[in-house]
Coordinates of C-alpha atoms and ligand atoms in Angstrom, one line a residue:
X1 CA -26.9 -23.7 2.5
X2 CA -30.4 -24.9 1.7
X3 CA -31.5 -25.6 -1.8
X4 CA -34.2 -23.4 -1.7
X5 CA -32.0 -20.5 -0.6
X6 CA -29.2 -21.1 -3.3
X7 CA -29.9 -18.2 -5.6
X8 CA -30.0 -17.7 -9.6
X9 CA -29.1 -15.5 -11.7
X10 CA -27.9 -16.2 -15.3
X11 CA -24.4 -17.3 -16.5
X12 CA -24.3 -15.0 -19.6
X13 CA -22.3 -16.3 -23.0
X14 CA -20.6 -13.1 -22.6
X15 CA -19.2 -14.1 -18.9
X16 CA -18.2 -17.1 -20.3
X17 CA -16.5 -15.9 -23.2
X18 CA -15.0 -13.1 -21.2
X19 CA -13.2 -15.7 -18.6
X20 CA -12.2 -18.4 -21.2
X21 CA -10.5 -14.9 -23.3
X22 CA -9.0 -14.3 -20.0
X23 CA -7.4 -17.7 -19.6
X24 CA -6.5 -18.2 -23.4
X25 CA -4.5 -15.5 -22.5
X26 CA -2.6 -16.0 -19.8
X27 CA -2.2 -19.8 -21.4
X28 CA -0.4 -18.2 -23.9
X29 CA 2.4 -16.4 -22.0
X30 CA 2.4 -18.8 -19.2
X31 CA 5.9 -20.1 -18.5
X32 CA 5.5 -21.5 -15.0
X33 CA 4.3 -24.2 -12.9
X34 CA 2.6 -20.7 -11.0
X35 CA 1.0 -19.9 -14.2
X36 CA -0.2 -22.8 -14.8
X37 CA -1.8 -23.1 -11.3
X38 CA -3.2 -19.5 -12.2
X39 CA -5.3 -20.9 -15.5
X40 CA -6.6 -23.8 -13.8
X41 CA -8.0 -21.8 -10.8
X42 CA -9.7 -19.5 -13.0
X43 CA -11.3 -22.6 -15.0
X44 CA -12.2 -23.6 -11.5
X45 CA -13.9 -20.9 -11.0
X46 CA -16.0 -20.6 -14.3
X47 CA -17.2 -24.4 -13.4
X48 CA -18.3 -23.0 -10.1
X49 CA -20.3 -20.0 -11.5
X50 CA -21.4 -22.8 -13.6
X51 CA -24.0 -23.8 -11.1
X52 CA -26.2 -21.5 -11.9
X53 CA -27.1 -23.8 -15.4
X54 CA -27.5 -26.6 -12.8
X55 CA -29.9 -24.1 -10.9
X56 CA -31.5 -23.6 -13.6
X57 CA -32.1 -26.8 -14.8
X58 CA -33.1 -28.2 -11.8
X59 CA -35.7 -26.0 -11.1
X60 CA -37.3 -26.4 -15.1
X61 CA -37.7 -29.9 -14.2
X62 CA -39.3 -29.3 -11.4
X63 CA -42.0 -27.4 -13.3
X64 CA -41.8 -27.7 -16.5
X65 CA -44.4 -24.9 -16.6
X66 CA -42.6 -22.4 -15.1
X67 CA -42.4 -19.9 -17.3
X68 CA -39.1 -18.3 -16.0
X69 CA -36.6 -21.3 -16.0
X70 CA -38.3 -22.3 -19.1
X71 CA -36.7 -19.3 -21.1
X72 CA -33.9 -19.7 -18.8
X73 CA -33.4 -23.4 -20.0
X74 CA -33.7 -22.4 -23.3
X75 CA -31.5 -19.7 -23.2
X76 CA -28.7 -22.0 -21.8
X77 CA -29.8 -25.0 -24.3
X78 CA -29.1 -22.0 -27.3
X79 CA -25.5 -21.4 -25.8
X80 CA -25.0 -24.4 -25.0
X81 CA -22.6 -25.9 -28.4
X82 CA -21.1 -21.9 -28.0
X83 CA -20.0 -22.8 -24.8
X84 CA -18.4 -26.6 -25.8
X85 CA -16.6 -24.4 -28.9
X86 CA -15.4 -21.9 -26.7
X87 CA -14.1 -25.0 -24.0
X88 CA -12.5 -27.0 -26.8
X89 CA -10.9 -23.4 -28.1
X90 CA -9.1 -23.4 -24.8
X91 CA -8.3 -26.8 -24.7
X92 CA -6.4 -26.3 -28.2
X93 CA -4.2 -23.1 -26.5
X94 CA -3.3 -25.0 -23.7
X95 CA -2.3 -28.0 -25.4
X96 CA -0.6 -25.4 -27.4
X97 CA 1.4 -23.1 -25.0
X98 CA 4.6 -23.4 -23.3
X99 CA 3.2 -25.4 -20.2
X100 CA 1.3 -27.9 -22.2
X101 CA 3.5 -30.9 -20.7
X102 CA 2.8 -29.2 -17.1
X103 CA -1.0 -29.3 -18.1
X104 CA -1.2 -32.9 -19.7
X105 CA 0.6 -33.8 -16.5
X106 CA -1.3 -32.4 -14.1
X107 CA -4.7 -33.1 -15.3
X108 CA -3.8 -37.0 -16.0
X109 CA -3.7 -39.4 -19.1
X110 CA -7.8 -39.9 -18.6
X111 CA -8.8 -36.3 -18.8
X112 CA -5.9 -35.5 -21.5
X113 CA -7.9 -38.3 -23.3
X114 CA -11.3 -36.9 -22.2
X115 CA -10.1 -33.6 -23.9
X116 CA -9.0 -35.3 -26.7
X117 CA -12.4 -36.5 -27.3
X118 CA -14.0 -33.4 -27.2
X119 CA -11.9 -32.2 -29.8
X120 CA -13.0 -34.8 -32.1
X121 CA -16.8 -34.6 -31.1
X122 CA -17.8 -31.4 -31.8
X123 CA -16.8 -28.2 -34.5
X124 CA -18.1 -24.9 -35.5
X125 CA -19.7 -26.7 -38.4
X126 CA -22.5 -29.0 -36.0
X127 CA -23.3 -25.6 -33.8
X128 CA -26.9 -25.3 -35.3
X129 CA -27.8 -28.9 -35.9
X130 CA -26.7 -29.3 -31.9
X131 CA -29.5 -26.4 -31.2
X132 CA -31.9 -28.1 -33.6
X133 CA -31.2 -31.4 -31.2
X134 CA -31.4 -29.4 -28.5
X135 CA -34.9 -28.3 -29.2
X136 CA -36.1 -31.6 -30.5
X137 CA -35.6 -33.5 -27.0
X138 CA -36.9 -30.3 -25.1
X139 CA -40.5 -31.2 -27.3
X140 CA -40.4 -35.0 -26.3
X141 CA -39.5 -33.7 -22.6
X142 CA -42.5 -31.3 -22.6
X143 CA -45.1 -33.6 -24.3
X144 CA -44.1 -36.4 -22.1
X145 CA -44.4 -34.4 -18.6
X146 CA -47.8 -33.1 -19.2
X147 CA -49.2 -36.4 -20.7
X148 CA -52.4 -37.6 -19.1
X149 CA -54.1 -40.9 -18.8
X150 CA -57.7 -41.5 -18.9
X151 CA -58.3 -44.1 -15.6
X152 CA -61.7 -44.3 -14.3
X153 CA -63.3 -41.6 -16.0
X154 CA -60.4 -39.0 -15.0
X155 CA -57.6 -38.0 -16.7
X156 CA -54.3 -38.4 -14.2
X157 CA -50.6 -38.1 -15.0
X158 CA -49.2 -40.6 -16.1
X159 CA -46.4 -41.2 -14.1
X160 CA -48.7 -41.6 -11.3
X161 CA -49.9 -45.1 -13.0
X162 CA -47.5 -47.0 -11.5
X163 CA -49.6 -48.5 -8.8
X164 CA -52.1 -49.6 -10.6
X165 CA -49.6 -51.0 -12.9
X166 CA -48.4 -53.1 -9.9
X167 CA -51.7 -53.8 -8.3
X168 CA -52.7 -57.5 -7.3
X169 CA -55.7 -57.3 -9.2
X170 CA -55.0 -58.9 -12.6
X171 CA -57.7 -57.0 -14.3
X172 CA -56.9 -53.6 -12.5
X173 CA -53.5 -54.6 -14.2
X174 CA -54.5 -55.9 -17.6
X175 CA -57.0 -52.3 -18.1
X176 CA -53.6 -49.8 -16.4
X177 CA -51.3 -50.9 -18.8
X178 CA -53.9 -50.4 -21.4
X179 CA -54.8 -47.1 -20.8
X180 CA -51.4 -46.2 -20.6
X181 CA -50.6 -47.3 -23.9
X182 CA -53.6 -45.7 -25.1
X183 CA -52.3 -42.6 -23.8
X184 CA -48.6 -43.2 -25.4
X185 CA -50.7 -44.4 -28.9
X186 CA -52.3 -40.7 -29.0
X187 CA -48.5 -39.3 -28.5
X188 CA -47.0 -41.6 -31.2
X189 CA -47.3 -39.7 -34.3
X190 CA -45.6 -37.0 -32.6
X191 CA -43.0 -38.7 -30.7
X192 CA -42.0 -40.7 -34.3
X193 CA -41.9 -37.7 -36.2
X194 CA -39.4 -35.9 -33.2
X195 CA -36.9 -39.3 -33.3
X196 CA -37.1 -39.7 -37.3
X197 CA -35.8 -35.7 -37.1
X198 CA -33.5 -37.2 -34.7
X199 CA -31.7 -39.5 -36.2
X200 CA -31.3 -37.6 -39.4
X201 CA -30.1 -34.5 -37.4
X202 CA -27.4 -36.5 -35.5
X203 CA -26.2 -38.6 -38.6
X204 CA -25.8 -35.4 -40.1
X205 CA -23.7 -34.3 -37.1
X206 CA -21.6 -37.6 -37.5
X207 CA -20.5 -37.0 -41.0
X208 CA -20.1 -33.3 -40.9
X209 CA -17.5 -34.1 -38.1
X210 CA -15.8 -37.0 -40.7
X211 CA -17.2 -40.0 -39.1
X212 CA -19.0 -42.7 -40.8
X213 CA -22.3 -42.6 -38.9
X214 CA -23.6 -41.1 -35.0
X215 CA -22.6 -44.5 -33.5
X216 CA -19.1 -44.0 -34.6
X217 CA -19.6 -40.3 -33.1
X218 CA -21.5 -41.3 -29.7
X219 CA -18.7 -43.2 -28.8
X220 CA -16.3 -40.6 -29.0
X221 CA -18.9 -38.3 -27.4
X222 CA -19.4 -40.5 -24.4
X223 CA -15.4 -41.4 -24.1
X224 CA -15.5 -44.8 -24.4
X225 CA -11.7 -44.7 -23.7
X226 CA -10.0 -48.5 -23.2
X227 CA -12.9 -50.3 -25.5
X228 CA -14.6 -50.4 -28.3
X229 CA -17.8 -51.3 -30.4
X230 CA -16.5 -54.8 -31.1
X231 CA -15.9 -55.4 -27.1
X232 CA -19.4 -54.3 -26.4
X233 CA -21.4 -56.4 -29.0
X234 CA -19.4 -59.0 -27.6
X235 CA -20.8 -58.2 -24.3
X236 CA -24.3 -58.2 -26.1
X237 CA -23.8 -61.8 -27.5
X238 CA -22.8 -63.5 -24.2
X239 CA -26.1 -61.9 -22.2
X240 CA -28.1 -63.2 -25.0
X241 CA -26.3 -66.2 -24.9
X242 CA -26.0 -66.8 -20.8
X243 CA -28.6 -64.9 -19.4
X244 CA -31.9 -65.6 -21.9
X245 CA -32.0 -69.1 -20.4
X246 CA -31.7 -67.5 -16.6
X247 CA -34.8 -65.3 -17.7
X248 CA -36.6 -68.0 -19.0
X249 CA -36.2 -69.5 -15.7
X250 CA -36.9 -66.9 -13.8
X251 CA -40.0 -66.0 -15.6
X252 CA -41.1 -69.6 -15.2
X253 CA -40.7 -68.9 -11.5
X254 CA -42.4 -66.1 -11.3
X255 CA -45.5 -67.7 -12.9
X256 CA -45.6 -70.5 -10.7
X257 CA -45.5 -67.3 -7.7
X258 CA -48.1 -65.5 -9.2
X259 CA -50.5 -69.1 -10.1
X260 CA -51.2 -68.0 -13.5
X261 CA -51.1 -70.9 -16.7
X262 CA -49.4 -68.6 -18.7
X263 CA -47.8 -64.7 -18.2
X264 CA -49.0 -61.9 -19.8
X265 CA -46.5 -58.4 -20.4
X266 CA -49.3 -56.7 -17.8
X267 CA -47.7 -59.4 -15.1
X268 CA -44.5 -58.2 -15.7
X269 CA -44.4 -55.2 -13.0
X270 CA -45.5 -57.5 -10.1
X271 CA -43.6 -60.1 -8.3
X272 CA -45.9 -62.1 -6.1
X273 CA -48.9 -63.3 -5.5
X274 CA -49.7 -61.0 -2.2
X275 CA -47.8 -58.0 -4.5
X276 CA -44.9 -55.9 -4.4
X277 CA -43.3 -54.7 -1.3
X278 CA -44.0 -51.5 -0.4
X279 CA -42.5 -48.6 1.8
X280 CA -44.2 -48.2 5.0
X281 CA -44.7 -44.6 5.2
X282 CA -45.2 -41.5 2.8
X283 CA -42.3 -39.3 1.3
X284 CA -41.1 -37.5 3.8
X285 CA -40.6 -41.1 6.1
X286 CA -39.1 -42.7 3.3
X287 CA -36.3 -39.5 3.3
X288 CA -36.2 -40.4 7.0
X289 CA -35.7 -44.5 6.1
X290 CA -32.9 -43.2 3.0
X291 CA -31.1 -40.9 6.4
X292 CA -31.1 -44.4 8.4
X293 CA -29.9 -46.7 5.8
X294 CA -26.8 -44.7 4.9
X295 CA -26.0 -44.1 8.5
X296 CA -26.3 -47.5 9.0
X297 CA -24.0 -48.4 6.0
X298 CA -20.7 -46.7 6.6
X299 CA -19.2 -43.5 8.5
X300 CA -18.6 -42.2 5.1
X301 CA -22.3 -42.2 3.7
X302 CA -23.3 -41.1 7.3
X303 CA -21.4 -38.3 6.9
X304 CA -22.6 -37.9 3.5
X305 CA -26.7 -38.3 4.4
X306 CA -26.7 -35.7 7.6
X307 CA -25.1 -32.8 5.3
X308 CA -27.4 -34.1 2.3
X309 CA -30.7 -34.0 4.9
X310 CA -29.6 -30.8 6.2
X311 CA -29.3 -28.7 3.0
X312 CA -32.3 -30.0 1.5
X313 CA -30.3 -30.4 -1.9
X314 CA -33.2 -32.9 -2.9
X315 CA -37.0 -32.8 -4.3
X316 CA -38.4 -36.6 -4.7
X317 CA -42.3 -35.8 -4.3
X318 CA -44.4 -36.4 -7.6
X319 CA -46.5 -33.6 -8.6
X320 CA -48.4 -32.0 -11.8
X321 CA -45.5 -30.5 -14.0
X322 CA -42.7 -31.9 -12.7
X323 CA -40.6 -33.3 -15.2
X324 CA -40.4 -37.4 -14.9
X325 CA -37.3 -39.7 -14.0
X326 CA -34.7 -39.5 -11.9
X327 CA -31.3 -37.5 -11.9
X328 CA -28.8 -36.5 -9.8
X329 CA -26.2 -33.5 -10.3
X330 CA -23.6 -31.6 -8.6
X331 CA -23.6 -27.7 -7.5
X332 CA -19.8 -26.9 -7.2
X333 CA -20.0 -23.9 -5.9
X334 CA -22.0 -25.5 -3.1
X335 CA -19.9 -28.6 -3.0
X336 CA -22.8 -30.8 -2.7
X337 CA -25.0 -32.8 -4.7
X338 CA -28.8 -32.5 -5.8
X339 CA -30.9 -35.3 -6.4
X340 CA -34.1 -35.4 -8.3
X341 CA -36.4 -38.0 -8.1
X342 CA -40.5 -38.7 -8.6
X343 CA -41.0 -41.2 -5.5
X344 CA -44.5 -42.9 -6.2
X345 CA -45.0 -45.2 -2.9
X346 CA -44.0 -48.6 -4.6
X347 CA -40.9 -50.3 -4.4
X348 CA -39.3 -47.1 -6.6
X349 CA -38.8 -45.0 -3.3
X350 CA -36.0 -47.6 -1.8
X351 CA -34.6 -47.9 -5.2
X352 CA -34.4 -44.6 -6.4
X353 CA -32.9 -43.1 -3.3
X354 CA -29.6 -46.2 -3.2
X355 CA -29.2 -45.5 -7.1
X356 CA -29.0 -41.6 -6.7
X357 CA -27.5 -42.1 -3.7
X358 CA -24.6 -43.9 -5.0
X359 CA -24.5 -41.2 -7.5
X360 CA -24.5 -38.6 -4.9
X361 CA -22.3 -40.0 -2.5
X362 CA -19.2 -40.0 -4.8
X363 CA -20.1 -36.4 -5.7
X364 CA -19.7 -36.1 -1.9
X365 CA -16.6 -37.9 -1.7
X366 CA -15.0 -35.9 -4.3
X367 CA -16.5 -32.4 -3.3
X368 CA -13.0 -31.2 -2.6
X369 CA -11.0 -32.2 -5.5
X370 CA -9.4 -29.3 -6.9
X371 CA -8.6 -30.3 -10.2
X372 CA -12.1 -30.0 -12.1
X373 CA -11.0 -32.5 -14.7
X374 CA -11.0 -35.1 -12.1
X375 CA -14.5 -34.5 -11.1
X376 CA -15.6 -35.5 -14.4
X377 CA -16.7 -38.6 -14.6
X378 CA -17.6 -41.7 -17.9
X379 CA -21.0 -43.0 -17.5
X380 CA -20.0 -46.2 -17.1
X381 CA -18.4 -45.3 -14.3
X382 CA -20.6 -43.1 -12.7
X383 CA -23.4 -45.9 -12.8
X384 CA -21.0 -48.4 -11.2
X385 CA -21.3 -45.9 -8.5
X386 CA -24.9 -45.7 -8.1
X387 CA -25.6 -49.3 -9.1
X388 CA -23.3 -51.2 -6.7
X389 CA -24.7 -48.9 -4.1
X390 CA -27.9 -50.2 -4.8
X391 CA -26.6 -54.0 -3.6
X392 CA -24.5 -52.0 -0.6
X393 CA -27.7 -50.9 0.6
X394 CA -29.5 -54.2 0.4
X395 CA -28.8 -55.9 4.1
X396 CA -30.7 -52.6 5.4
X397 CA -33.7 -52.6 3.5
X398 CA -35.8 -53.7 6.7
X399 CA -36.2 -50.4 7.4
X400 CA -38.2 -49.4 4.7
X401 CA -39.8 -53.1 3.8
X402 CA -39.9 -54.9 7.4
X403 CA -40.8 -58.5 7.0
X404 CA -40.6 -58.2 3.4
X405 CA -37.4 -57.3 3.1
X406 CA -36.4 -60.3 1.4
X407 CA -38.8 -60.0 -1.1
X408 CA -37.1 -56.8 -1.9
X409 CA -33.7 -58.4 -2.6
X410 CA -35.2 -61.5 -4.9
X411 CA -37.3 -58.5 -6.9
X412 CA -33.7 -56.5 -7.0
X413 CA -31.6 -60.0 -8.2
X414 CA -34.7 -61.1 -10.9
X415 CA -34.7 -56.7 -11.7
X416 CA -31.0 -57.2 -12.7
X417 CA -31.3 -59.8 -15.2
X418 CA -34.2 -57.7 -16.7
X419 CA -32.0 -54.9 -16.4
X420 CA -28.9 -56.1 -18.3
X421 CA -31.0 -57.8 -21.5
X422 CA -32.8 -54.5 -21.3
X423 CA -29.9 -52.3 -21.6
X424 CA -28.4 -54.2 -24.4
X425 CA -31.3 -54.8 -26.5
X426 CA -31.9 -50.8 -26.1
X427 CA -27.8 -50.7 -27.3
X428 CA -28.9 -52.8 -30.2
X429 CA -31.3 -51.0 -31.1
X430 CA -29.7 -47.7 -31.3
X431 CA -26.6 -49.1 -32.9
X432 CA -28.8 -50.4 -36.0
X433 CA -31.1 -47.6 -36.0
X434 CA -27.9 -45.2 -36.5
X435 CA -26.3 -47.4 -38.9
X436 CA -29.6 -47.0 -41.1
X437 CA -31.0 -43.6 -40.9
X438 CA -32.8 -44.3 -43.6
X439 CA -35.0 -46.6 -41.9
X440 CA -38.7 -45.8 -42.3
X441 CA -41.2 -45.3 -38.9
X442 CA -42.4 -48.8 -39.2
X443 CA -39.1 -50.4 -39.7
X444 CA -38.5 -49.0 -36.2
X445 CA -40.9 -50.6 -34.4
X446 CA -40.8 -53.8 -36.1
X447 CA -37.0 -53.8 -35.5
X448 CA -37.7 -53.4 -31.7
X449 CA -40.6 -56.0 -31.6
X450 CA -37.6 -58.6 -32.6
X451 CA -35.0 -57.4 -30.9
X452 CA -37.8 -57.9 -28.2
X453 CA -38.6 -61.6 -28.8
X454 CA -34.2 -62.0 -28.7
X455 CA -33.9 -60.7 -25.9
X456 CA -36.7 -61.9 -23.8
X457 CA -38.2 -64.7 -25.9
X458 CA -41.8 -65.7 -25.3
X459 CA -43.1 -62.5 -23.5
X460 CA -46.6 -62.1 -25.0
X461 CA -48.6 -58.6 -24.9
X462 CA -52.1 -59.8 -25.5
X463 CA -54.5 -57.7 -27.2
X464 CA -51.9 -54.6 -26.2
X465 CA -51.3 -53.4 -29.7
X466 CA -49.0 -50.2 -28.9
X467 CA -46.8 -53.2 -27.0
X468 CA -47.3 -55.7 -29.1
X469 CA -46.1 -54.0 -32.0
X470 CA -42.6 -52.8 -31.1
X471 CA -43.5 -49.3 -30.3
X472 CA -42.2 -49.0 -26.2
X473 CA -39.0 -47.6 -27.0
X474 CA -40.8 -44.7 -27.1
X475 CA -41.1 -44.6 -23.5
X476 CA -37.2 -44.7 -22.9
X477 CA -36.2 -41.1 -22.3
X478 CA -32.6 -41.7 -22.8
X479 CA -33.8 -43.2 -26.5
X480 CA -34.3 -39.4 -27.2
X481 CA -32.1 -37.8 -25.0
X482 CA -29.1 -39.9 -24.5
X483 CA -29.0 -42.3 -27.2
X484 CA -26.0 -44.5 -26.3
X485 CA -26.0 -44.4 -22.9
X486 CA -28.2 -47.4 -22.2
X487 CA -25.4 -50.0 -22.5
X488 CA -23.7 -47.7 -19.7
X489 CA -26.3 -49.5 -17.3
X490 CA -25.7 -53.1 -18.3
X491 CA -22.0 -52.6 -17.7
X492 CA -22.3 -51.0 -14.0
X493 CA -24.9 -53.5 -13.5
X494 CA -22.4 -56.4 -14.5
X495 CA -19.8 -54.5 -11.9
X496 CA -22.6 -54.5 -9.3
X497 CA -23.2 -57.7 -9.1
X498 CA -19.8 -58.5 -9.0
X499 CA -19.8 -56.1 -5.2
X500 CA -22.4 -57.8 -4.2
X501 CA -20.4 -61.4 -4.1
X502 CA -17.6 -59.9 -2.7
X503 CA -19.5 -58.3 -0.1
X504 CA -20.5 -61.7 0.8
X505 CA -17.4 -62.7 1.1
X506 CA -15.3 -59.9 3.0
X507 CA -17.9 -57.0 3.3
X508 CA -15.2 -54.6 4.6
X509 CA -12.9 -55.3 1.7
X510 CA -16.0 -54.6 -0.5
X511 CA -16.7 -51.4 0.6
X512 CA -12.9 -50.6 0.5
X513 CA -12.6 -52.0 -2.8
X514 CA -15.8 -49.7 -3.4
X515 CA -14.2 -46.4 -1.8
X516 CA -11.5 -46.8 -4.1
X517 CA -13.1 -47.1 -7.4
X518 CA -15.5 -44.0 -6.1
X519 CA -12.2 -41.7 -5.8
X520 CA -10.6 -42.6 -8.7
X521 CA -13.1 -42.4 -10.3
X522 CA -12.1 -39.1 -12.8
X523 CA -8.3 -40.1 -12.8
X524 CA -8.5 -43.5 -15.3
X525 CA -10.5 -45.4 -17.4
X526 CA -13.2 -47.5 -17.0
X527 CA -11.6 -50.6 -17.6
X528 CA -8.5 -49.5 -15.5
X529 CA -11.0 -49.1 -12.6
X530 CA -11.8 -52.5 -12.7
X531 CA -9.2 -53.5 -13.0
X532 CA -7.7 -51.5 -10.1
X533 CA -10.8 -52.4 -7.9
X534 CA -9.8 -55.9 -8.5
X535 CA -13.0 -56.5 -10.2
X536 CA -13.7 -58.8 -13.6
X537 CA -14.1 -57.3 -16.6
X538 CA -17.6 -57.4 -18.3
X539 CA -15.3 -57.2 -21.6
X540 CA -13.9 -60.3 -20.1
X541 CA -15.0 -63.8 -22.0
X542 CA -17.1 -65.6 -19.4
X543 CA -18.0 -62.2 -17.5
X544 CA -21.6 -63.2 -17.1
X545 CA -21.6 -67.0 -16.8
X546 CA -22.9 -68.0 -13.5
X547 CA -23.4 -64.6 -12.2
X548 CA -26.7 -65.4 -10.7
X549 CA -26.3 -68.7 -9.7
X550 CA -23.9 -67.7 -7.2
X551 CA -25.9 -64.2 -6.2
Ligands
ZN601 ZN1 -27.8 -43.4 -12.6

């Protein structure tokens, strides 16, 4: 079925509650393997109807502005911590009832554990801070998607700045980033006054649920199941330590590219001299390119793209309203997945489309799996997915670049050194910021400003005040909305990286290697994945020495 055909109509709490009493029940007289089977196809079920919230939130990002999905969204954003009570409620009978063993067994030692840390993450107690959280993020998502930029006496949104951002004029560059900081500078009052509420709502959350602040809490939240925070400042240390110095002398590179005497932070969106690659074609070609690329790949994303193309399950034009970003989500009771993306003609078209389309295509592949448990996935492990696509996809990116395909793969290899220092000093950040709710507004953004100059020493933001004085964290969404899940990126990237060599070596055992990690994907843990996949650890000492010499 189309996308546009799918229809709505709410997913009441009382529906919810109504099938969740249903199966409580039968949990508790269930005495067979039959009655087991019984519970979980019901809970099946309710995850299908479940597609309506997806529906739903699809659609409010695609306007904002619509009033309908807005009350929608909020309506579902209100029951929202109901419906995790009610889900952890049932996961307390069934671990409870006479076919608990028959349960754990069936559902695997990663979702039992998955369970267990939903327990632990959330009680009655947190409901109404959760819906205060809930409605702070919503006002950072709806001041950001209707923010405007004043360029050339108009005002244009600002996530249509990108070109000029990227443009081979130096001065076209030097005034973009300007105005858009001026733009973010008449936003900042606001935006620092919804994170301070932020932080102070979730460490309230963290030790109303007994823990000793939210970074103790997030990791429970996002499973971090197999590791710890120790493993991952770890991880932290040895990008500082091993890949500063590659920055450094890539950035040193990149100036000799571009012929400049010295680099400015406006330089940093181009990558040479005659400017970025760019997609020959509009939107709707650049679908047409994604369709080739994956047909090209593999039977199994070929497969995946012609049902993808032919349902529609996507909307990747930029318009007024439209929320920003990228996302991509699955509709169970359609089986397939949805992605959403803002393509803006540059080099973000190609890229976009391989990162959701990772995303996506393990959706795809495990469309059918019966067990819903397995179908959830850590985000760790679901950016593996999408980022080690992103270097699958790489030997085909002619078809959108041409000649210039090459410069499309250095621009991806320099991105993912950015990338990884980026993600951790974002994980950094967060971690310290949590550990001191008490810190003031300005502590903030003179806390990033050094964890800035750590991570990518030397990187100088002119007469750029908003920039120069640590306030761009402001412009991460997931600094808002998903707190902890920045780190997710650097560890995907680090197992990225790590296809991409052994494509070179054996590409068939690569994408094997790749298939397999996609499908059991749900059934362990991260680090068992790896593991599994015959992959090295980014726990592992030594993980990131002479990654890029060898890429
Ligand atoms: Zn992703």
């Amino acid at each position: 079925m189309k996308f546009c055909d799918m229809p709505y109509e709410r997913l009441t709490l009382e529906e919810i509650q109504a099938a969740y009493a249903e199966m409580e029940h039968l949990a508790e007289c269930a005495e067979t393997e039959a009655d087991l089977k019984k519970i979980m196809e019901l809970n099946h079920r309710l995850k299908e109807a479940m597609t309506a919230m997806e529906l739903c939130y699809i659609r409010h990002q695609m306007n904002v502005n619509d009033a309908f999905y807005a009350g929608e969204q909020n309506y579902y954003d209100e029951i929202n911590p109901r419906i995790c009570e009610l889900s952890n409620h049932f996961t307390e009978k069934m671990l409870a009832s006479p076919v608990a063993d028959a349960y754990k067994k069936m559902i695997g030692p990663q979702a039992a554990a998955m369970l267990e840390c939903d327990r632990k993450g959330i009680n009655g107690e947190v409901v109404s801070l959760m819906q205060e959280e809930n409605s702070l993020t919503e006002q950072y998502r709806k001041l950001v998607s209707n923010a405007t930029v004043l360029w050339e006496g108009e005002k244009i949104n600002r996530a249509l700045m990108s070109p000029y951002v990227q443009s081979t004029d130096r001065e076209t560059r030097r005034k973009a980033t300007l105005a858009i900081s001026a733009s973010w500078e008449e936003q900042r009052e606001e935006i620092e006054e919804i994170y301070d509420r932020l932080v102070k709502n979730r460490d309230s959350q963290a030790s109303a649920l007994g823990y000793e602040n939210f970074v103790d809490l997030s990791y429970v939240r996002m499973y971090r199941i197999g590791y710890d925070k120790k493993q991952v400042e770890r991880f932290r240390e040895e990008a500082k330590r091993e890949l500063v110095p590659v920055y450094v002398r890539m950035q040193e590179e990149k100036r000799k590219r571009l012929q400049q005497e010295h680099l400015y932070s406006y330089d940093n969106a181009i990558n040479f001299l005659e400017g970025n690659p760019v997609p020959n074609g509009d939107t709707k070609r650049c679908m047409e390119y994604a369709r080739e690329v994956f047909t090209k790949l593999s039977p199994e994303t070929a497969e995946f793209i012609g049902k993808f193309m032919e349902d529609e399950v996507y909307d990747v034009e930029m318009r007024d309203g439209k929320a920003g970003g990228g996302f991509m989500t699955m509709l169970p009771k359609y089986k397939m997945p949805f992605i959403f993306a803002n393509f803006d003609g540059t080099t973000e078209n190609a890229y976009v489309m391989a990162h959701e389309g990772g995303h996506a295509f393990q959706g795809y592949l495990k469309r059918n799996a019966e067990i819903s448990e397995h179908s959830q996935v850590t985000s760790e492990v679901a950016e593996s997915h999408a980022m080690a696509m992103e270097f699958f996809v790489l030997p085909y990116m002619d078809t959108y670049f041409g000649e210039r395909a090459g410069d499309y793969v250095t621009m991806h290899l320099e991105g993912a050194v950015n990338r990884i220092l980026y993600q951790c000093e974002q994980d950094e950040f967060q971690q310290l910021v949590y550990e001191n709710p008490g810190m003031s507004k300005e502590e903030r953004n003179r806390l990033w400003k050094k964890l800035e100059q750590d991570y990518f020493p030397g990187r100088d933001h002119g007469e750029n005040e908003n920039l120069r004085e640590g306030r761009a964290w402001q412009r991460i969404p997931h600094t808002f909305y998903w707190p902890f899940y920045a780190i997710d990126y650097g560890l995907a990237q680090v197992i990225a990286l790590e296809y991409w060599k052994m494509r070179k070596k054996d590409s068939q055992a690569a994408w094997q290697s790749y298939l397999w990690f996609c499908e059991n994907s749900g059934m362990m843990s991260f680090p068992e994945l790896v593991k599994g996949a015959k992959l090295k650890s980014p726990f592992e000492e030594g993980a990131l020495c002479g990654l890029f010499e060898e890429a």
